[in-house]
């Protein structure tokens, strides 16, 4: 995996994920993968589906802004999975995965090589993104996904009620139709094996009312909320709600301790564009049931 990747006129890529052969299994499994989802069960959430046919369609991963100018995000509370990625300046960006719902999406932002591991876990998902610098875009496009980003299709628009740069939107139904026309994309495999509601927590579980995560420029809290039977998200001291005024509440929260490496790129302010290694093994904490 050593070495560098260079495009003329661009800084050399010095990260890790972009130098892995997309067809090569580089991490030995430490546990058996989750069993395939039962018929009628959503593979990413473990919940019953109103329409069993939904299980067989591709997941849609979209990069979404998470700064003050980008919030509230459209229909964030309807995502099946949401990854929070550290980006330049100590802020975070979201990689939201929609499989069971198909809402309006945005504000759509650019991809990072961090997304390589996420895309690879979803079995040829649809990828909605605003673009990336030439080096990172080239590395991302080596991966196996349905590229329906703003650089490849015209089905994006600017929202009049949002500030520039934070106003790029798209419709997930439109992206799904385009993928279907290409006969592209695969159904996502289960990412977790969910505990049955009748089974108690393991003996090793420790009672908790919440958890705090302090990114360099963002403070995040997850607090158990009995009324919603979930973990309510607070960001920078304010309850996180989406553009539909629906609170962001997760049934389960996974806090992963991952490695961070520089990619060799910097943004316009000179901040390093880093890469989180969502690949391999490491420490983690799971919030479930309060």
Short mmCIF file of C-alpha atoms in Angstrom, two decimals:
data_model
loop_
_atom_site.label_atom_id
_atom_site.label_comp_id
_atom_site.label_asym_id
_atom_site.label_seq_id
_atom_site.Cartn_x
_atom_site.Cartn_y
_atom_site.Cartn_z
CA UNK A 1 0.00 0.00 0.00
CA UNK A 2 3.02 2.28 0.15
CA UNK A 3 3.98 4.96 -2.33
CA UNK A 4 2.20 7.96 -3.77
CA UNK A 5 -0.42 8.71 -6.41
CA UNK A 6 0.19 11.80 -8.54
CA UNK A 7 -1.80 13.66 -11.18
CA UNK A 8 0.00 16.39 -13.08
CA UNK A 9 -0.26 19.75 -11.32
CA UNK A 10 -1.78 18.24 -8.16
CA UNK A 11 -0.13 17.38 -4.82
CA UNK A 12 0.83 13.73 -4.41
CA UNK A 13 -1.71 11.59 -2.57
CA UNK A 14 -0.16 10.15 0.58
CA UNK A 15 -3.16 8.50 2.21
CA UNK A 16 -3.94 4.82 2.66
CA UNK A 17 -7.41 3.89 1.38
CA UNK A 18 -6.86 5.22 -2.13
CA UNK A 19 -3.86 2.93 -2.64
CA UNK A 20 -5.75 -0.27 -1.89
CA UNK A 21 -6.80 -2.42 -4.83
CA UNK A 22 -10.64 -2.21 -4.77
CA UNK A 23 -10.85 -5.93 -5.61
CA UNK A 24 -8.46 -7.05 -2.88
CA UNK A 25 -9.51 -8.15 0.60
CA UNK A 26 -6.91 -6.43 2.78
CA UNK A 27 -8.36 -7.02 6.24
CA UNK A 28 -8.83 -10.51 7.63
CA UNK A 29 -12.30 -10.85 9.21
CA UNK A 30 -12.28 -11.00 13.01
CA UNK A 31 -15.87 -12.26 13.21
CA UNK A 32 -18.44 -13.81 10.94
CA UNK A 33 -20.41 -11.22 8.96
CA UNK A 34 -24.07 -10.70 9.88
CA UNK A 35 -26.45 -13.24 8.41
CA UNK A 36 -28.46 -12.12 5.37
CA UNK A 37 -31.59 -10.21 6.31
CA UNK A 38 -34.78 -12.25 6.52
CA UNK A 39 -37.41 -11.61 3.82
CA UNK A 40 -39.25 -8.37 4.47
CA UNK A 41 -36.54 -6.99 6.79
CA UNK A 42 -34.44 -3.93 5.92
CA UNK A 43 -30.79 -5.05 5.79
CA UNK A 44 -29.35 -1.83 7.24
CA UNK A 45 -31.85 -1.22 10.06
CA UNK A 46 -33.21 -4.67 10.90
CA UNK A 47 -36.74 -3.26 10.82
CA UNK A 48 -39.77 -4.62 8.90
CA UNK A 49 -40.35 -3.15 5.44
CA UNK A 50 -43.73 -1.97 4.19
CA UNK A 51 -42.65 -3.07 0.71
CA UNK A 52 -40.39 -6.16 0.72
CA UNK A 53 -39.09 -5.26 -2.76
CA UNK A 54 -37.21 -2.30 -1.26
CA UNK A 55 -34.68 -4.72 0.26
CA UNK A 56 -33.30 -5.51 -3.18
CA UNK A 57 -32.60 -1.98 -4.38
CA UNK A 58 -29.25 -0.18 -4.01
CA UNK A 59 -28.40 1.96 -1.03
CA UNK A 60 -27.80 5.65 -1.72
CA UNK A 61 -24.85 7.31 0.03
CA UNK A 62 -24.89 11.12 -0.03
CA UNK A 63 -22.30 13.56 1.34
CA UNK A 64 -24.08 16.22 3.39
CA UNK A 65 -22.85 19.45 4.94
CA UNK A 66 -22.87 19.66 8.74
CA UNK A 67 -21.71 23.24 9.39
CA UNK A 68 -23.99 25.96 10.73
CA UNK A 69 -24.60 27.23 7.18
CA UNK A 70 -25.60 23.77 5.99
CA UNK A 71 -28.03 22.93 8.77
CA UNK A 72 -30.79 21.98 8.98
CA UNK A 73 -30.23 19.14 6.53
CA UNK A 74 -33.05 17.73 4.44
CA UNK A 75 -34.68 14.58 5.87
CA UNK A 76 -31.59 13.59 7.86
CA UNK A 77 -33.77 11.81 10.41
CA UNK A 78 -34.95 9.38 7.69
CA UNK A 79 -31.50 8.00 6.86
CA UNK A 80 -30.85 4.32 7.61
CA UNK A 81 -27.23 4.96 8.64
CA UNK A 82 -25.24 8.17 9.13
CA UNK A 83 -21.45 8.38 9.38
CA UNK A 84 -19.87 11.53 10.81
CA UNK A 85 -16.48 12.28 9.26
CA UNK A 86 -13.84 14.72 10.49
CA UNK A 87 -12.88 17.21 7.76
CA UNK A 88 -10.65 20.27 7.42
CA UNK A 89 -10.59 22.83 10.20
CA UNK A 90 -11.85 20.32 12.77
CA UNK A 91 -15.43 20.40 11.43
CA UNK A 92 -17.45 17.35 10.40
CA UNK A 93 -19.32 16.20 7.31
CA UNK A 94 -22.00 13.53 7.13
CA UNK A 95 -22.16 10.49 4.88
CA UNK A 96 -25.85 9.58 5.06
CA UNK A 97 -27.07 6.24 3.72
CA UNK A 98 -30.66 6.03 2.49
CA UNK A 99 -32.12 2.65 1.60
CA UNK A 100 -35.66 2.40 2.94
CA UNK A 101 -36.63 6.03 2.20
CA UNK A 102 -36.16 8.29 -0.83
CA UNK A 103 -36.43 11.95 0.25
CA UNK A 104 -35.03 15.25 -1.02
CA UNK A 105 -31.30 15.32 -0.24
CA UNK A 106 -28.97 18.13 0.73
CA UNK A 107 -27.07 20.26 1.04
CA UNK A 108 -24.84 17.95 -1.02
CA UNK A 109 -21.09 18.40 -0.57
CA UNK A 110 -17.85 16.92 -1.85
CA UNK A 111 -16.37 13.48 -1.35
CA UNK A 112 -13.21 12.50 0.51
CA UNK A 113 -11.01 9.42 0.31
CA UNK A 114 -12.46 8.53 3.72
CA UNK A 115 -15.57 7.53 1.74
CA UNK A 116 -13.73 4.70 -0.01
CA UNK A 117 -14.26 2.29 2.90
CA UNK A 118 -17.91 3.31 3.28
CA UNK A 119 -18.69 2.86 -0.41
CA UNK A 120 -16.96 -0.51 -0.42
CA UNK A 121 -19.18 -1.79 2.38
CA UNK A 122 -22.45 -1.16 0.54
CA UNK A 123 -22.16 -3.40 -2.56
CA UNK A 124 -22.21 -0.89 -5.43
CA UNK A 125 -24.32 1.89 -3.91
CA UNK A 126 -25.50 5.05 -5.63
CA UNK A 127 -23.15 7.90 -4.68
CA UNK A 128 -24.45 11.49 -4.57
CA UNK A 129 -21.64 14.04 -4.18
CA UNK A 130 -20.75 17.49 -5.45
CA UNK A 131 -17.28 16.43 -6.62
CA UNK A 132 -13.75 16.50 -5.17
CA UNK A 133 -10.29 17.69 -6.12
CA UNK A 134 -8.85 15.84 -9.13
CA UNK A 135 -6.68 13.46 -7.13
CA UNK A 136 -9.40 12.43 -4.70
CA UNK A 137 -12.07 12.22 -7.41
CA UNK A 138 -9.88 9.89 -9.47
CA UNK A 139 -9.25 7.64 -6.47
CA UNK A 140 -12.92 7.55 -5.57
CA UNK A 141 -13.93 6.65 -9.12
CA UNK A 142 -11.76 3.53 -8.97
CA UNK A 143 -14.28 2.12 -6.50
CA UNK A 144 -17.37 0.09 -7.32
CA UNK A 145 -20.35 2.44 -7.09
CA UNK A 146 -22.97 4.10 -9.29
CA UNK A 147 -21.59 7.59 -9.89
CA UNK A 148 -24.55 9.96 -9.91
CA UNK A 149 -22.66 12.97 -8.62
CA UNK A 150 -23.11 16.57 -9.71
CA UNK A 151 -20.10 16.30 -12.04
CA UNK A 152 -21.68 13.47 -14.05
CA UNK A 153 -25.42 14.26 -14.24
CA UNK A 154 -27.55 17.42 -14.36
CA UNK A 155 -30.18 16.35 -11.85
CA UNK A 156 -29.07 18.73 -9.11
CA UNK A 157 -30.42 22.19 -8.33
CA UNK A 158 -29.74 25.17 -6.08
CA UNK A 159 -32.19 25.93 -3.25
CA UNK A 160 -33.15 29.61 -3.18
CA UNK A 161 -33.57 29.64 0.60
CA UNK A 162 -30.02 28.47 1.37
CA UNK A 163 -26.69 30.33 1.14
CA UNK A 164 -24.36 29.68 -1.78
CA UNK A 165 -22.09 26.62 -1.55
CA UNK A 166 -24.57 25.16 0.96
CA UNK A 167 -27.52 25.04 -1.44
CA UNK A 168 -26.91 22.06 -3.76
CA UNK A 169 -29.82 19.60 -3.66
CA UNK A 170 -31.05 16.50 -5.46
CA UNK A 171 -33.99 14.10 -5.37
CA UNK A 172 -33.24 10.53 -4.34
CA UNK A 173 -36.16 9.17 -6.40
CA UNK A 174 -34.59 10.70 -9.52
CA UNK A 175 -31.21 9.14 -8.73
CA UNK A 176 -32.80 5.74 -8.14
CA UNK A 177 -34.62 5.95 -11.48
CA UNK A 178 -31.35 6.78 -13.26
CA UNK A 179 -29.59 3.84 -11.62
CA UNK A 180 -32.46 1.54 -12.61
CA UNK A 181 -32.26 2.75 -16.23
CA UNK A 182 -28.59 1.73 -16.22
CA UNK A 183 -29.43 -1.56 -14.48
CA UNK A 184 -26.73 -0.57 -12.00
CA UNK A 185 -26.26 -1.01 -8.27
CA UNK A 186 -26.57 -3.85 -5.80
CA UNK A 187 -28.55 -4.46 -2.63
CA UNK A 188 -26.58 -3.62 0.53
CA UNK A 189 -25.61 -6.40 2.92
CA UNK A 190 -26.48 -6.15 6.62
CA UNK A 191 -23.92 -4.09 8.53
CA UNK A 192 -24.98 -5.24 11.99
CA UNK A 193 -26.71 -8.16 13.62
CA UNK A 194 -29.38 -6.51 15.73
CA UNK A 195 -30.42 -7.85 19.10
CA UNK A 196 -34.00 -9.10 19.28
CA UNK A 197 -36.23 -6.90 21.43
CA UNK A 198 -36.93 -9.87 23.70
CA UNK A 199 -33.23 -10.38 24.47
CA UNK A 200 -31.65 -8.36 27.25
CA UNK A 201 -28.35 -6.52 27.15
CA UNK A 202 -25.16 -8.56 27.70
CA UNK A 203 -23.73 -8.83 31.19
CA UNK A 204 -20.80 -6.63 30.14
CA UNK A 205 -23.12 -3.67 29.39
CA UNK A 206 -22.74 -0.56 31.55
CA UNK A 207 -25.65 1.79 32.24
CA UNK A 208 -25.23 5.17 30.54
CA UNK A 209 -27.37 8.24 29.98
CA UNK A 210 -25.32 9.66 27.13
CA UNK A 211 -21.97 10.31 25.54
CA UNK A 212 -20.02 13.37 24.41
CA UNK A 213 -17.72 13.61 21.40
CA UNK A 214 -15.49 16.65 21.12
CA UNK A 215 -14.21 17.18 17.60
CA UNK A 216 -11.76 20.10 17.31
CA UNK A 217 -14.45 22.52 16.08
CA UNK A 218 -17.68 20.63 16.82
CA UNK A 219 -19.17 19.41 20.10
CA UNK A 220 -21.62 16.50 19.85
CA UNK A 221 -23.72 14.88 22.56
CA UNK A 222 -26.00 11.85 22.43
CA UNK A 223 -28.50 11.67 25.30
CA UNK A 224 -30.88 8.83 26.07
CA UNK A 225 -34.49 9.94 25.66
CA UNK A 226 -37.07 7.57 27.09
CA UNK A 227 -39.95 9.29 25.28
CA UNK A 228 -38.50 8.39 21.88
CA UNK A 229 -36.66 5.25 23.01
CA UNK A 230 -33.53 6.56 21.35
CA UNK A 231 -30.44 8.71 21.61
CA UNK A 232 -31.15 12.37 20.87
CA UNK A 233 -28.37 14.29 19.17
CA UNK A 234 -27.19 17.73 20.28
CA UNK A 235 -24.61 19.72 18.32
CA UNK A 236 -22.82 22.76 19.74
CA UNK A 237 -25.38 22.99 22.53
CA UNK A 238 -28.53 22.87 20.36
CA UNK A 239 -30.84 19.96 19.66
CA UNK A 240 -30.21 18.67 16.15
CA UNK A 241 -33.34 18.74 13.97
CA UNK A 242 -33.62 18.31 10.22
CA UNK A 243 -35.28 20.66 7.73
CA UNK A 244 -38.63 18.98 8.41
CA UNK A 245 -38.17 19.90 12.10
CA UNK A 246 -37.79 16.21 13.00
CA UNK A 247 -35.28 15.64 15.82
CA UNK A 248 -32.27 13.50 14.96
CA UNK A 249 -32.70 10.50 17.26
CA UNK A 250 -30.78 7.24 16.75
CA UNK A 251 -31.81 3.84 18.06
CA UNK A 252 -28.14 2.86 18.25
CA UNK A 253 -24.95 4.92 18.20
CA UNK A 254 -21.50 3.50 17.43
CA UNK A 255 -18.51 5.61 18.45
CA UNK A 256 -15.44 4.28 16.64
CA UNK A 257 -11.84 5.15 17.43
CA UNK A 258 -10.15 5.22 14.03
CA UNK A 259 -6.77 6.16 12.63
CA UNK A 260 -6.30 9.48 10.85
CA UNK A 261 -3.68 10.07 8.14
CA UNK A 262 -2.86 13.06 5.97
CA UNK A 263 -3.59 12.75 2.25
CA UNK A 264 -1.06 15.33 1.09
CA UNK A 265 -3.82 17.76 0.08
CA UNK A 266 -4.78 21.03 1.78
CA UNK A 267 -7.90 23.17 1.44
CA UNK A 268 -7.99 26.85 0.45
CA UNK A 269 -7.22 27.92 4.03
CA UNK A 270 -4.18 25.64 4.18
CA UNK A 271 -5.79 23.04 6.46
CA UNK A 272 -4.76 19.44 5.90
CA UNK A 273 -7.29 17.21 4.12
CA UNK A 274 -7.11 14.09 6.26
CA UNK A 275 -8.45 10.58 5.84
CA UNK A 276 -10.15 8.47 8.51
CA UNK A 277 -9.46 4.76 8.28
CA UNK A 278 -12.90 3.19 8.59
CA UNK A 279 -11.25 -0.14 7.86
CA UNK A 280 -9.72 -2.78 10.08
CA UNK A 281 -10.09 -3.17 13.84
CA UNK A 282 -10.00 -0.83 16.81
CA UNK A 283 -11.79 0.31 19.93
CA UNK A 284 -15.43 1.31 19.91
CA UNK A 285 -18.42 2.05 22.11
CA UNK A 286 -22.03 1.13 21.35
CA UNK A 287 -24.95 3.07 22.83
CA UNK A 288 -28.11 0.98 22.89
CA UNK A 289 -31.27 0.95 25.01
CA UNK A 290 -30.13 3.53 27.58
#
